[in-house]
CSV table of N, CA and C in Angstrom, one decimal:
chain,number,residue,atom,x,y,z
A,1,UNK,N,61.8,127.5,-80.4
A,1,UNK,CA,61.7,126.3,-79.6
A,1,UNK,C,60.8,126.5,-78.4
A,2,UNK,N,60.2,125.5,-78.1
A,2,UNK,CA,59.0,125.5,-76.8
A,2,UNK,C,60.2,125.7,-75.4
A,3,UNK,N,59.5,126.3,-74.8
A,3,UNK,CA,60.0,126.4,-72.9
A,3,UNK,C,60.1,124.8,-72.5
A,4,UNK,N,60.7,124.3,-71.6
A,4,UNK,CA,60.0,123.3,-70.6
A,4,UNK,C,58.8,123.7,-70.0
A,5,UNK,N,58.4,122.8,-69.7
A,5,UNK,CA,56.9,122.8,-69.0
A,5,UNK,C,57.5,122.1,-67.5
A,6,UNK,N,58.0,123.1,-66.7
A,6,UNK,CA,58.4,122.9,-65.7
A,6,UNK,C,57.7,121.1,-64.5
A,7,UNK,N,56.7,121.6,-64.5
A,7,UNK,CA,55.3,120.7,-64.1
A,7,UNK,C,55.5,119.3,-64.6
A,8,UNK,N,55.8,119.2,-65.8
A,8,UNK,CA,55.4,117.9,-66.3
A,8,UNK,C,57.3,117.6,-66.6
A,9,UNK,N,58.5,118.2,-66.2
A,9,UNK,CA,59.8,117.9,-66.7
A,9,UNK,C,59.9,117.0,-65.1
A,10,UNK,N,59.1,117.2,-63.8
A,10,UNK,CA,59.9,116.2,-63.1
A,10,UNK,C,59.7,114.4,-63.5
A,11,UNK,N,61.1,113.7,-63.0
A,11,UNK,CA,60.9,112.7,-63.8
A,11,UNK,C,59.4,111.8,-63.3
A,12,UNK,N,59.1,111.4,-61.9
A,12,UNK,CA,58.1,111.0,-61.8
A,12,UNK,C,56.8,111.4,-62.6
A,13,UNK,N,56.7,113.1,-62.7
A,13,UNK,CA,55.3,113.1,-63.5
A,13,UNK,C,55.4,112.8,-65.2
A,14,UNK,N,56.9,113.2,-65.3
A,14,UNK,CA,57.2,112.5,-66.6
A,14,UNK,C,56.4,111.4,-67.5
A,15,UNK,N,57.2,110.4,-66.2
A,15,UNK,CA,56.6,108.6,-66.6
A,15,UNK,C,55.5,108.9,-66.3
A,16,UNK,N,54.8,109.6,-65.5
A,16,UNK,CA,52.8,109.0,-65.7
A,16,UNK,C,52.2,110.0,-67.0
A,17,UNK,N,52.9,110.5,-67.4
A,17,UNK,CA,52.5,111.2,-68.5
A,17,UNK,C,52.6,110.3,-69.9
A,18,UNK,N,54.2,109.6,-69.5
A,18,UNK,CA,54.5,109.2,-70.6
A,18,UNK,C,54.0,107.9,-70.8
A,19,UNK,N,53.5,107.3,-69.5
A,19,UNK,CA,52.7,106.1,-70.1
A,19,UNK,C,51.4,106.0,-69.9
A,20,UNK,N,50.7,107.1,-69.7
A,20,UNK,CA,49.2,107.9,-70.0
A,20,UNK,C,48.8,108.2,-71.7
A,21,UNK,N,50.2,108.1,-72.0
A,21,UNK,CA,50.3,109.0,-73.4
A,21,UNK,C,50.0,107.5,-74.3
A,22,UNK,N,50.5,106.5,-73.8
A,22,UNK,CA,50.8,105.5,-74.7
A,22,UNK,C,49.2,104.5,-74.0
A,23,UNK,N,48.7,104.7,-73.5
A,23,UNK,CA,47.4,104.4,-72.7
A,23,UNK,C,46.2,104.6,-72.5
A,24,UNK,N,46.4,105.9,-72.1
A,24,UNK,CA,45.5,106.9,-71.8
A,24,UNK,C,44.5,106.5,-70.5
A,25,UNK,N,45.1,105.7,-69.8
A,25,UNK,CA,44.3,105.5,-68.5
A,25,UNK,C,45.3,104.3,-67.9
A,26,UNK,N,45.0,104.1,-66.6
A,26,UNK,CA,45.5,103.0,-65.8
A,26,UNK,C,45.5,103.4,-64.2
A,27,UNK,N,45.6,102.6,-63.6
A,27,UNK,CA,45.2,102.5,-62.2
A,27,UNK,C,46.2,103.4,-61.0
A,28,UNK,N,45.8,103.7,-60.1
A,28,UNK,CA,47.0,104.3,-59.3
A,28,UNK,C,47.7,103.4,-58.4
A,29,UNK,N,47.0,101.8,-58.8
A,29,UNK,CA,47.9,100.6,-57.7
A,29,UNK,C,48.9,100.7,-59.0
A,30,UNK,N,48.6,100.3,-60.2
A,30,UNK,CA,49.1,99.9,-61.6
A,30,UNK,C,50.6,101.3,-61.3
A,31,UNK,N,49.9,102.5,-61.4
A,31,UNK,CA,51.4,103.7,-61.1
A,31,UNK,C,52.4,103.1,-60.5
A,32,UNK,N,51.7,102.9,-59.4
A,32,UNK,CA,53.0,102.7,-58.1
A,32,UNK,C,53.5,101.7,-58.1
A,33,UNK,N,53.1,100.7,-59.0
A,33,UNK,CA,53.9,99.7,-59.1
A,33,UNK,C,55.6,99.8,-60.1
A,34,UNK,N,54.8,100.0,-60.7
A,34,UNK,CA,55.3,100.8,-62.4
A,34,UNK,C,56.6,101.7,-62.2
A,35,UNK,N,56.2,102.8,-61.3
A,35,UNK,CA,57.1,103.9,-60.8
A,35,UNK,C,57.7,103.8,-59.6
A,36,UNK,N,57.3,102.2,-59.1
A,36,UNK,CA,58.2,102.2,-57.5
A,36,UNK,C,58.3,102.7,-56.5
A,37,UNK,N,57.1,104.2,-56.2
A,37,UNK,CA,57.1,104.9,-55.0
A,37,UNK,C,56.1,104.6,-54.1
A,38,UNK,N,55.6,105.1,-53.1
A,38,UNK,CA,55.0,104.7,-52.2
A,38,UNK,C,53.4,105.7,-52.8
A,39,UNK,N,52.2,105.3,-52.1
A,39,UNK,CA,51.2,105.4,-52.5
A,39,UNK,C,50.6,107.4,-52.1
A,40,UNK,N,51.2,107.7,-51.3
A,40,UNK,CA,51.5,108.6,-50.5
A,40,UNK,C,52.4,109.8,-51.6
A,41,UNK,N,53.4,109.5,-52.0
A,41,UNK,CA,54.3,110.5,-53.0
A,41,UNK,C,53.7,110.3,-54.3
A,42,UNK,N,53.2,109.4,-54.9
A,42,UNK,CA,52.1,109.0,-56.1
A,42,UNK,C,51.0,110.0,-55.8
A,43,UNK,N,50.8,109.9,-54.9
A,43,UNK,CA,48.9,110.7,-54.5
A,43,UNK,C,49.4,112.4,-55.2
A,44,UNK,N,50.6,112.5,-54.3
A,44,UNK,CA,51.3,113.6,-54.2
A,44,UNK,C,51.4,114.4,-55.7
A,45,UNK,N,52.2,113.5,-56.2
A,45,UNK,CA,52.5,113.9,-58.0
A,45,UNK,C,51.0,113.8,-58.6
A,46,UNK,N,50.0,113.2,-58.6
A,46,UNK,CA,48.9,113.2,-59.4
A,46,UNK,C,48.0,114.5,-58.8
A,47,UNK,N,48.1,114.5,-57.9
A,47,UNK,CA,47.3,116.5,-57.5
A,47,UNK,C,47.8,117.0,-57.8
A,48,UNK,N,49.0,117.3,-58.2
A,48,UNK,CA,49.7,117.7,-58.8
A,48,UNK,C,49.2,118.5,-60.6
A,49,UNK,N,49.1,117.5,-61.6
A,49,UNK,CA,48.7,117.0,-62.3
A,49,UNK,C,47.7,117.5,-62.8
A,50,UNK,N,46.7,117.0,-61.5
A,50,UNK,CA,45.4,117.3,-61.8
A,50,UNK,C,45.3,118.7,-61.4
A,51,UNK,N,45.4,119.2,-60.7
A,51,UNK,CA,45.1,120.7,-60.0
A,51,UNK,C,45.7,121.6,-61.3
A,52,UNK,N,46.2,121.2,-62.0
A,52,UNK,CA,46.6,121.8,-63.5
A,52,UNK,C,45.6,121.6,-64.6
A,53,UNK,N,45.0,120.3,-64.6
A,53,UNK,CA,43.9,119.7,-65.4
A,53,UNK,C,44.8,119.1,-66.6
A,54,UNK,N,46.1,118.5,-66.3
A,54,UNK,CA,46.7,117.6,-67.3
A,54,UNK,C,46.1,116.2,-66.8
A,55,UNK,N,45.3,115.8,-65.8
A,55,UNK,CA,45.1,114.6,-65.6
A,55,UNK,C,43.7,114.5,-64.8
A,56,UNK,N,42.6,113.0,-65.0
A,56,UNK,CA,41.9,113.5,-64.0
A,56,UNK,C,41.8,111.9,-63.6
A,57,UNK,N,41.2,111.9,-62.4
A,57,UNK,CA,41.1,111.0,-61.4
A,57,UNK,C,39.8,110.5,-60.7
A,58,UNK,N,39.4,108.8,-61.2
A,58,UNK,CA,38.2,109.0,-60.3
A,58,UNK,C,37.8,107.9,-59.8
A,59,UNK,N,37.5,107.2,-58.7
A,59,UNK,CA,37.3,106.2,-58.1
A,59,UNK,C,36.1,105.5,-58.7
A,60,UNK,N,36.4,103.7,-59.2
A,60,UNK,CA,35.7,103.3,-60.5
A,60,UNK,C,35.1,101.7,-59.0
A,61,UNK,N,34.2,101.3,-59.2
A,61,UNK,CA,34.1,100.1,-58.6
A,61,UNK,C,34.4,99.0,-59.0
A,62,UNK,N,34.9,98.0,-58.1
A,62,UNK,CA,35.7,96.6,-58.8
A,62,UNK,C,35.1,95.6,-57.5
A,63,UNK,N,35.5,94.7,-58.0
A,63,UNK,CA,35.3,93.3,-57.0
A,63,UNK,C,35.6,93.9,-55.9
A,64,UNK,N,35.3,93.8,-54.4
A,64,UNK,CA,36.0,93.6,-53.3
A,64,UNK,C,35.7,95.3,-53.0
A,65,UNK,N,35.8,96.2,-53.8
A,65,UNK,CA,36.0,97.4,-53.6
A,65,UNK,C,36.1,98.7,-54.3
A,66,UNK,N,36.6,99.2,-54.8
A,66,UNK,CA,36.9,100.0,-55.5
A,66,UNK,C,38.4,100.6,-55.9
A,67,UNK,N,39.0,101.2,-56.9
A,67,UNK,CA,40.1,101.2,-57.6
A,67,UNK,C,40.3,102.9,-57.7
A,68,UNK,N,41.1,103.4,-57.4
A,68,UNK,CA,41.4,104.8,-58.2
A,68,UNK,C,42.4,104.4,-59.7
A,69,UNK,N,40.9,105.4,-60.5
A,69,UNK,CA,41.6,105.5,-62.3
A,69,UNK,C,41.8,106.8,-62.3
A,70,UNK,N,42.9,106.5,-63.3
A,70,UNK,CA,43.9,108.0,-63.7
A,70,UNK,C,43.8,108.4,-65.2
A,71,UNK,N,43.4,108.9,-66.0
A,71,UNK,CA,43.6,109.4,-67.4
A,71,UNK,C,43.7,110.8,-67.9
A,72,UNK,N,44.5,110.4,-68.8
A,72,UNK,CA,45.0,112.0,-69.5
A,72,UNK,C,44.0,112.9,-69.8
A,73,UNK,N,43.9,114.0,-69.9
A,73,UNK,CA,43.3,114.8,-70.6
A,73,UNK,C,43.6,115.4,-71.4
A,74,UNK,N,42.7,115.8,-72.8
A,74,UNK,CA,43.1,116.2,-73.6
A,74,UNK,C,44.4,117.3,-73.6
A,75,UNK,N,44.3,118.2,-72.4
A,75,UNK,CA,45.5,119.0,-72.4
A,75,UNK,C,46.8,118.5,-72.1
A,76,UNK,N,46.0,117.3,-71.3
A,76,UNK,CA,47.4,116.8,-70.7
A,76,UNK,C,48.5,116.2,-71.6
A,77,UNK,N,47.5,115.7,-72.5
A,77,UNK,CA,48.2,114.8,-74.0
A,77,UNK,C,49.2,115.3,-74.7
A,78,UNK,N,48.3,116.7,-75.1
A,78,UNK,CA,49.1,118.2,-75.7
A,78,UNK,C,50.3,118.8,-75.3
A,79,UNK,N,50.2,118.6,-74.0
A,79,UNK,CA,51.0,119.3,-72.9
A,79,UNK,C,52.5,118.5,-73.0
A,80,UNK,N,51.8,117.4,-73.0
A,80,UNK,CA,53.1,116.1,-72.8
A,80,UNK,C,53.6,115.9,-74.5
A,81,UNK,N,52.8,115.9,-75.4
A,81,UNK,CA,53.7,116.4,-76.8
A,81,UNK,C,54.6,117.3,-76.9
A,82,UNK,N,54.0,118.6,-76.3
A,82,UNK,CA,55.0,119.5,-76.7
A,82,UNK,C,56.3,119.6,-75.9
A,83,UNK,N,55.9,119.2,-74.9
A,83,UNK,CA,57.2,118.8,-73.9
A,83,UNK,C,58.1,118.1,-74.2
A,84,UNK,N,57.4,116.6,-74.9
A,84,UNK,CA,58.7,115.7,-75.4
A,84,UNK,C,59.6,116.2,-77.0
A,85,UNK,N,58.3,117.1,-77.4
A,85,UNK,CA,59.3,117.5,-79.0
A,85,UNK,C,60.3,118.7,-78.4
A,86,UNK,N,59.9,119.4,-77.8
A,86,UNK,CA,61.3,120.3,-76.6
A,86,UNK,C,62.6,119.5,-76.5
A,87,UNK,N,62.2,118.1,-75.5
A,87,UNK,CA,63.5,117.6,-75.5
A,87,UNK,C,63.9,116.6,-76.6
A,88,UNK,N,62.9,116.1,-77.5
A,88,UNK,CA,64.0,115.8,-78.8
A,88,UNK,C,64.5,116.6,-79.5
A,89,UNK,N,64.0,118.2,-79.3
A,89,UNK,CA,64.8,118.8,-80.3
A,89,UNK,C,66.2,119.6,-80.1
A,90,UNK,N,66.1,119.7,-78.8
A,90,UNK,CA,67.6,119.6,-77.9
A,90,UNK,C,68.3,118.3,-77.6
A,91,UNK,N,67.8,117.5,-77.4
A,91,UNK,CA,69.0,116.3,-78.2
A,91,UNK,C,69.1,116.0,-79.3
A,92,UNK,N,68.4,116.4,-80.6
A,92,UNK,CA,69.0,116.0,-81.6
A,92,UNK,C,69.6,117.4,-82.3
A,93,UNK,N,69.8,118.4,-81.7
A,93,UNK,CA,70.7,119.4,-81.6
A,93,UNK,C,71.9,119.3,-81.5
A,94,UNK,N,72.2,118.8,-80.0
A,94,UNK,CA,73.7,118.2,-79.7
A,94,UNK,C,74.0,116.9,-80.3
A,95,UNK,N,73.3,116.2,-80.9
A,95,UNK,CA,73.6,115.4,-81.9
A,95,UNK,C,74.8,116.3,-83.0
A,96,UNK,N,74.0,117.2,-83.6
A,96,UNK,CA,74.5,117.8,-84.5
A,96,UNK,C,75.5,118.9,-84.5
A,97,UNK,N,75.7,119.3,-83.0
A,97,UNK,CA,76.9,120.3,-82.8
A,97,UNK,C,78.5,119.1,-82.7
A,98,UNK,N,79.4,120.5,-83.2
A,98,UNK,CA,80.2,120.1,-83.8
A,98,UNK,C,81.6,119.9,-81.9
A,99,UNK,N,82.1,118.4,-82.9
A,99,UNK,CA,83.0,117.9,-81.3
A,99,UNK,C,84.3,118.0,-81.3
């Protein structure tokens, strides 16, 4: 069985993984909406992230101004697979232990 991947088991970087995963890009206003924290603990979790190179980050221009975009990287993808088959395979473990 795989370790946890310490880094990517808190729940916040979780969700940006896990809906990076299903994505593969989206905005850091789009995060914080999404995940309900302030822009400041968001900033926080994504250097996070990135300073690992599960994620990269890069200011894209739009109407009015400009937007910070977030997308997975290939390791990050990987990273976040193997992390989620870890915990399905300890839950469908205690599925199967006896009650």
């Amino acid at each position: 069985m795989e370790e946890f991947n310490k880094l990517i088991h808190s729940p916040i970087r979780l969700k940006i993984l896990a809906l990076l995963a299903g994505t593969n890009q989206t905005t850091h206003a789009h995060l914080q909406e999404v995940l309900g924290i302030s822009p400041q603990h968001l900033s926080k979790q994504l250097k996070l992230l990135s300073d690992k190179g599960l994620i990269v980050t890069f200011k894209a221009r739009k109407e009015g101004g400009s937007e910070t975009v977030v997308f997975a990287t290939p390791r990050g993808l990987s990273e976040f697979k193997k992390h989620r088959a870890t915990l399905l395979h300890i839950l469908n473990s205690l599925d199967k232990s006896p009650r």
